[in-house]
Short mmCIF file of C-alpha atoms in Angstrom, two decimals:
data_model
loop_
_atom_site.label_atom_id
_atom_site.label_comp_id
_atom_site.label_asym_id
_atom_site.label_seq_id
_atom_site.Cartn_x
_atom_site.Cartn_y
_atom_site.Cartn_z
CA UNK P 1 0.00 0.00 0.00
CA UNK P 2 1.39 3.43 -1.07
CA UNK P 3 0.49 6.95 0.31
CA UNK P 4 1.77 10.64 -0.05
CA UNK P 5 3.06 11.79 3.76
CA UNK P 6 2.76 15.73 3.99
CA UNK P 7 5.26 16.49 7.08
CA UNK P 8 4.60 20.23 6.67
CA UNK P 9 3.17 22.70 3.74
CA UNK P 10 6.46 22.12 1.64
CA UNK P 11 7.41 18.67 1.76
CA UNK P 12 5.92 15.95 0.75
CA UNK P 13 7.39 12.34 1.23
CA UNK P 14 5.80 9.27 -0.70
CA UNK P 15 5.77 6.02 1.80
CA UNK P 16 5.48 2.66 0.65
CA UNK P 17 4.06 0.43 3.12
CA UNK P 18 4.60 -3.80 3.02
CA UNK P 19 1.25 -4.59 4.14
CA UNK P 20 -0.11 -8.03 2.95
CA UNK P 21 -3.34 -8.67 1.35
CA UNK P 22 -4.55 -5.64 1.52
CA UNK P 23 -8.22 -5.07 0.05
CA UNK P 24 -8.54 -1.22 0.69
CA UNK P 25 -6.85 1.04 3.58
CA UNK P 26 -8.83 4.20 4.37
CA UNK P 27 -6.91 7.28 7.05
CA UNK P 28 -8.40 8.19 10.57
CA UNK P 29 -9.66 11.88 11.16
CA UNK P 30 -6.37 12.96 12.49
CA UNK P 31 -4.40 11.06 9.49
CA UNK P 32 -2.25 9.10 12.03
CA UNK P 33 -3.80 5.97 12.09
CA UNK P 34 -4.75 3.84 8.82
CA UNK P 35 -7.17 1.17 8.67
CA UNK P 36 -6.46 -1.41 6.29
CA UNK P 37 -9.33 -4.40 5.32
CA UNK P 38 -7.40 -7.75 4.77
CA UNK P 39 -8.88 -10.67 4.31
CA UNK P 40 -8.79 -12.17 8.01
CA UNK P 41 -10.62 -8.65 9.14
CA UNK P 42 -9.98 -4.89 9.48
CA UNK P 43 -6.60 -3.94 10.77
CA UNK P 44 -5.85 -0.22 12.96
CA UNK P 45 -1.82 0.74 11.74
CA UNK P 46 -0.16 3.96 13.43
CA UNK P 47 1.60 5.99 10.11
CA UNK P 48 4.64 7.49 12.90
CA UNK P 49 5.83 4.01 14.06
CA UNK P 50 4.65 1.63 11.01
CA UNK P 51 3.17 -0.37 13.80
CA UNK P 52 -0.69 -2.97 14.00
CA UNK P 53 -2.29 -2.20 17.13
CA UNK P 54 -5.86 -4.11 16.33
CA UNK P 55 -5.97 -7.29 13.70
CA UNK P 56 -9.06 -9.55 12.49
CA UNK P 57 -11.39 -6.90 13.60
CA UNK P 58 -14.86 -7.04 12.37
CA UNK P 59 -15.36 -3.29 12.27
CA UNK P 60 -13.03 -0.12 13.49
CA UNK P 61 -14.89 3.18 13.79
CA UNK P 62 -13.17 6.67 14.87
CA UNK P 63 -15.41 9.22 16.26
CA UNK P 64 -15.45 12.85 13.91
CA UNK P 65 -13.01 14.32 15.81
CA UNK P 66 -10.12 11.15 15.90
CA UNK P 67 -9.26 11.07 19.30
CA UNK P 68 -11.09 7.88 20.20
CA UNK P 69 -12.19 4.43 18.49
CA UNK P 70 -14.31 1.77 18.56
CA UNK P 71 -13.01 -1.60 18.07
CA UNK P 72 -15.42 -4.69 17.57
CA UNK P 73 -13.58 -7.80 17.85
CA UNK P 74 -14.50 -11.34 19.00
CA UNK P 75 -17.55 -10.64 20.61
CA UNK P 76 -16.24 -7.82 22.60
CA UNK P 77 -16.66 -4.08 21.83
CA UNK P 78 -13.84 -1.91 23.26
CA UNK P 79 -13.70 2.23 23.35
CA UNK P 80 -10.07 3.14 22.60
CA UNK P 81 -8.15 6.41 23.53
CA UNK P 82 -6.03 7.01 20.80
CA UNK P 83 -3.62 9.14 22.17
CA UNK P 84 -2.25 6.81 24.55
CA UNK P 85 -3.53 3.82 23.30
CA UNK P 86 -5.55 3.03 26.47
CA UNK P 87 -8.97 1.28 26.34
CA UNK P 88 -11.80 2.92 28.23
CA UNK P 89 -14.55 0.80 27.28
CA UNK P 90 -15.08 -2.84 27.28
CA UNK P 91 -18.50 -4.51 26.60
CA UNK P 92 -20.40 -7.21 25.28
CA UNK P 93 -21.14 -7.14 21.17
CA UNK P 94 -24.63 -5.84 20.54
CA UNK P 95 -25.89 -5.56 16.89
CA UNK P 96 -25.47 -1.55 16.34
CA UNK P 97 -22.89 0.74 18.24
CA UNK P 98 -22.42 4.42 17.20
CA UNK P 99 -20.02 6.49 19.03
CA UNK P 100 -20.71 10.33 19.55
CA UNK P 101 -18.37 13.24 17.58
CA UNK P 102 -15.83 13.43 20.44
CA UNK P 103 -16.30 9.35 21.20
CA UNK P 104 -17.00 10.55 25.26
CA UNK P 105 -20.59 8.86 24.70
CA UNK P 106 -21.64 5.36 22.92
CA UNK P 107 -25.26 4.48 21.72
CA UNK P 108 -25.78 0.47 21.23
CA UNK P 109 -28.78 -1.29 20.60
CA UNK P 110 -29.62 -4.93 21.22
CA UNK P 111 -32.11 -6.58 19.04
CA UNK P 112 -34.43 -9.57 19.53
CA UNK P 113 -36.92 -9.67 16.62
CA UNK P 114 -38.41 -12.87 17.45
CA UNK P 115 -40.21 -10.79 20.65
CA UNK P 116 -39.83 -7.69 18.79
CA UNK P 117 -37.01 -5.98 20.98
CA UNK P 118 -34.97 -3.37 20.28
CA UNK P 119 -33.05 -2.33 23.54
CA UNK P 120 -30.81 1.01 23.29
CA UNK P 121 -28.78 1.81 25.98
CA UNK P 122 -26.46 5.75 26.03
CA UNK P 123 -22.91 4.56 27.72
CA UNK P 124 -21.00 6.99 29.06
CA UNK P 125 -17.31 5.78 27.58
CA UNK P 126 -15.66 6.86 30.51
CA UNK P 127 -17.23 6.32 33.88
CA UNK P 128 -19.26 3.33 32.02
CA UNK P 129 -22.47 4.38 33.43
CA UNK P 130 -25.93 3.44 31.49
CA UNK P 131 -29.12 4.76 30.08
CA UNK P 132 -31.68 2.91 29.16
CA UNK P 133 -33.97 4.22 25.99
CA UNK P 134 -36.64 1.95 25.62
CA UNK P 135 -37.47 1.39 21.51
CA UNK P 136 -39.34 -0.41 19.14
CA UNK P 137 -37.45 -0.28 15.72
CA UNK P 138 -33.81 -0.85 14.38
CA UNK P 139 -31.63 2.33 14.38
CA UNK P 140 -30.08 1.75 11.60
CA UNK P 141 -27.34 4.79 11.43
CA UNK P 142 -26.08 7.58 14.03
CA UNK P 143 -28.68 9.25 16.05
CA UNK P 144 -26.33 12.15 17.50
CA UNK P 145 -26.04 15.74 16.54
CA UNK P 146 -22.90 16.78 14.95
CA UNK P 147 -21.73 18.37 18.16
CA UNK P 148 -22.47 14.50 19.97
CA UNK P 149 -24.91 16.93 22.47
CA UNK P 150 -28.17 14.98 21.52
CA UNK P 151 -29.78 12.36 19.87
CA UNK P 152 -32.83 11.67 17.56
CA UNK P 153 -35.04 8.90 17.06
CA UNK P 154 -38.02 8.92 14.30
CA UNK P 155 -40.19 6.03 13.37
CA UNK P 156 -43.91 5.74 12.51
CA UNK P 157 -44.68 9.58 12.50
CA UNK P 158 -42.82 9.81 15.61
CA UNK P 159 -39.96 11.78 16.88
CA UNK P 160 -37.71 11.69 20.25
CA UNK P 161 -34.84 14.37 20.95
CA UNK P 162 -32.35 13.10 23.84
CA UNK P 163 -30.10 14.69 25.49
CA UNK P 164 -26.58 12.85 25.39
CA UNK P 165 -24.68 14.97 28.34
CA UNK P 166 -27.61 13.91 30.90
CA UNK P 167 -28.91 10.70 29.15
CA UNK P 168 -33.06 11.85 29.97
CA UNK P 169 -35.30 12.50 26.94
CA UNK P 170 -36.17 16.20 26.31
CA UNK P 171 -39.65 15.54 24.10
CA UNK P 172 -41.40 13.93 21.73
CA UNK P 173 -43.05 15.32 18.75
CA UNK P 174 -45.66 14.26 16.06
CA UNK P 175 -43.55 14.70 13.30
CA UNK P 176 -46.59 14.16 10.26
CA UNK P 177 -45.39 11.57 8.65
CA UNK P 178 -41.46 14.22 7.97
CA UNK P 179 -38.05 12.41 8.67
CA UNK P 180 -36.11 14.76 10.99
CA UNK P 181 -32.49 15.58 11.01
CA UNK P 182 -30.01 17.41 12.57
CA UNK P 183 -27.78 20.47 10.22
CA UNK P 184 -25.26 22.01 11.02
CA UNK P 185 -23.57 20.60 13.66
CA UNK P 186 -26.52 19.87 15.53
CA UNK P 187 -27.73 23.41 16.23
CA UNK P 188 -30.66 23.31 13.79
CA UNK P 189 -33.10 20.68 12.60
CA UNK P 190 -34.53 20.19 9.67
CA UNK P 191 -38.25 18.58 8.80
CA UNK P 192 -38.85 17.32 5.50
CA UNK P 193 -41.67 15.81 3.50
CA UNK P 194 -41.74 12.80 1.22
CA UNK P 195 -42.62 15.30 -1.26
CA UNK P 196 -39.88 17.88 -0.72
CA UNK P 197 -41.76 20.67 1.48
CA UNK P 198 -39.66 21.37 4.93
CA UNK P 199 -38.77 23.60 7.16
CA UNK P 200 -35.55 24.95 9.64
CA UNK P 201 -36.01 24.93 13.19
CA UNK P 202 -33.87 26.23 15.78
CA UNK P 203 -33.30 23.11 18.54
CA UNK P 204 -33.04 25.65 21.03
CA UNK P 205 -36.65 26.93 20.18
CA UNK P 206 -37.84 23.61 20.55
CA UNK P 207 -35.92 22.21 23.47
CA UNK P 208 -37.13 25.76 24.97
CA UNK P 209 -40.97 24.98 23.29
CA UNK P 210 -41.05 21.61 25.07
CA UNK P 211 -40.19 22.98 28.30
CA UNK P 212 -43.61 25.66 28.70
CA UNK P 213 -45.55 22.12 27.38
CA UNK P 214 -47.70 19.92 29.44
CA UNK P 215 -47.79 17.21 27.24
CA UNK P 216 -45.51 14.55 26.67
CA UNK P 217 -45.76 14.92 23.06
CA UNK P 218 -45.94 17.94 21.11
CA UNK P 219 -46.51 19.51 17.54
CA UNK P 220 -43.77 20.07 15.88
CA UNK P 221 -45.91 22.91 13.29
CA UNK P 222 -46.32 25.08 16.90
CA UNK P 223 -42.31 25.63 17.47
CA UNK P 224 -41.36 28.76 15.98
CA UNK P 225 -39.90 28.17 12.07
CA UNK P 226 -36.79 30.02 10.79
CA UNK P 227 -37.46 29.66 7.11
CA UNK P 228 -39.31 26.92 4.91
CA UNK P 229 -37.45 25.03 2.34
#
């Protein structure tokens, strides 16, 4: 495997690495780590010291911002610092994990379809402690924000936001039948229709909305709108 090393805005060294097998490689967020799929598994390489930490993995995933990892590997799921190579996490293998953008929180979800069970948990990566979120569907990608503050869940005209600092729900809204999702970092969300029509709402306005409401669920029309789309 070959690949252009840039050690500052004028130099720029090619490096030819004797690694085996090798299907595809792909770079961490930082660019110091490379992840190379070989056919006994993924494999986690550090570029400074041309050194395998992880082999036969079944999946590597680096939060946004690089600093920390998630490593899946026989039947154990481990939360890696990268820095210092230290592991912070180790748990059972559950059928979805998604770590947030600075890999401090961890959302996994059990499934049992046979009883129809879909138990998500929120770990906290470093003290370990859980959250239960009680669900009836397969999340099938990341629920957090871009900033890794909060979490959404939609499924059959339904909507929860979470909040991922404090693990408690903050509300649930009728979304009509839109698919939410977070822009921009997580500071906006945005409601669309099967047809096109959405709009841009502030998640401050609505985490603020939700707090004046009585009822468990609200509607999402009533939050103030910044600008239809």
């Amino acid at each position: 495997i070959c690949y252009f090393k840039c050690d500052d805005t004028t130099t720029i060294n090619f490096v030819r690495e004797r690694i085996d097998s090798c299907y595809k490689g792909s770079f961490s967020p930082t660019g110091n780590e490379l992840i190379v799929q070989q056919p006994a598994g993924l494999s986690l390489w550090n570029i400074d010291s041309h050194s395998k930490f992880y082999d036969g993995c079944q999946s590597i995933q680096f939060c946004s911002m690089g600093q920390r990892l998630l490593v899946r590997k026989h039947c154990i799921t481990r939360v890696i610092d990268t820095h210092n190579n230290k592991e912070l996490l180790q748990v059972p293998n559950t059928w979805q994990d998604f770590l947030n953008s600075n890999g401090k929180k961890l959302f996994r979800q059990s499934t049992d379809i046979l009883y129809g069970r879909y138990d998500g948990e929120l770990v906290d990566a470093d003290s370990g402690e859980r959250v239960l979120i009680p669900l009836s569907y397969q999340v099938t990608q990341s629920p957090f924000s871009g900033d890794g503050n909060y979490l959404l869940f939609s499924h059959n005209n339904m909507s929860e936001l979470w909040d991922a600092r404090s693990g408690s729900k903050i509300v649930s809204f009728d979304n009509r039948a839109m698919v939410p999702e977070f822009v921009l970092g997580g500071k906006y969300l945005f409601v669309k229709s099967p047809c096109g029509y959405g709009v841009v709402i502030l998640l401050q306005d609505l985490i603020a909305h939700a707090a004046k409401e009585t009822n468990t669920t609200i509607d999402i029309t009533s939050v103030h709108v910044l600008c239809d789309t």
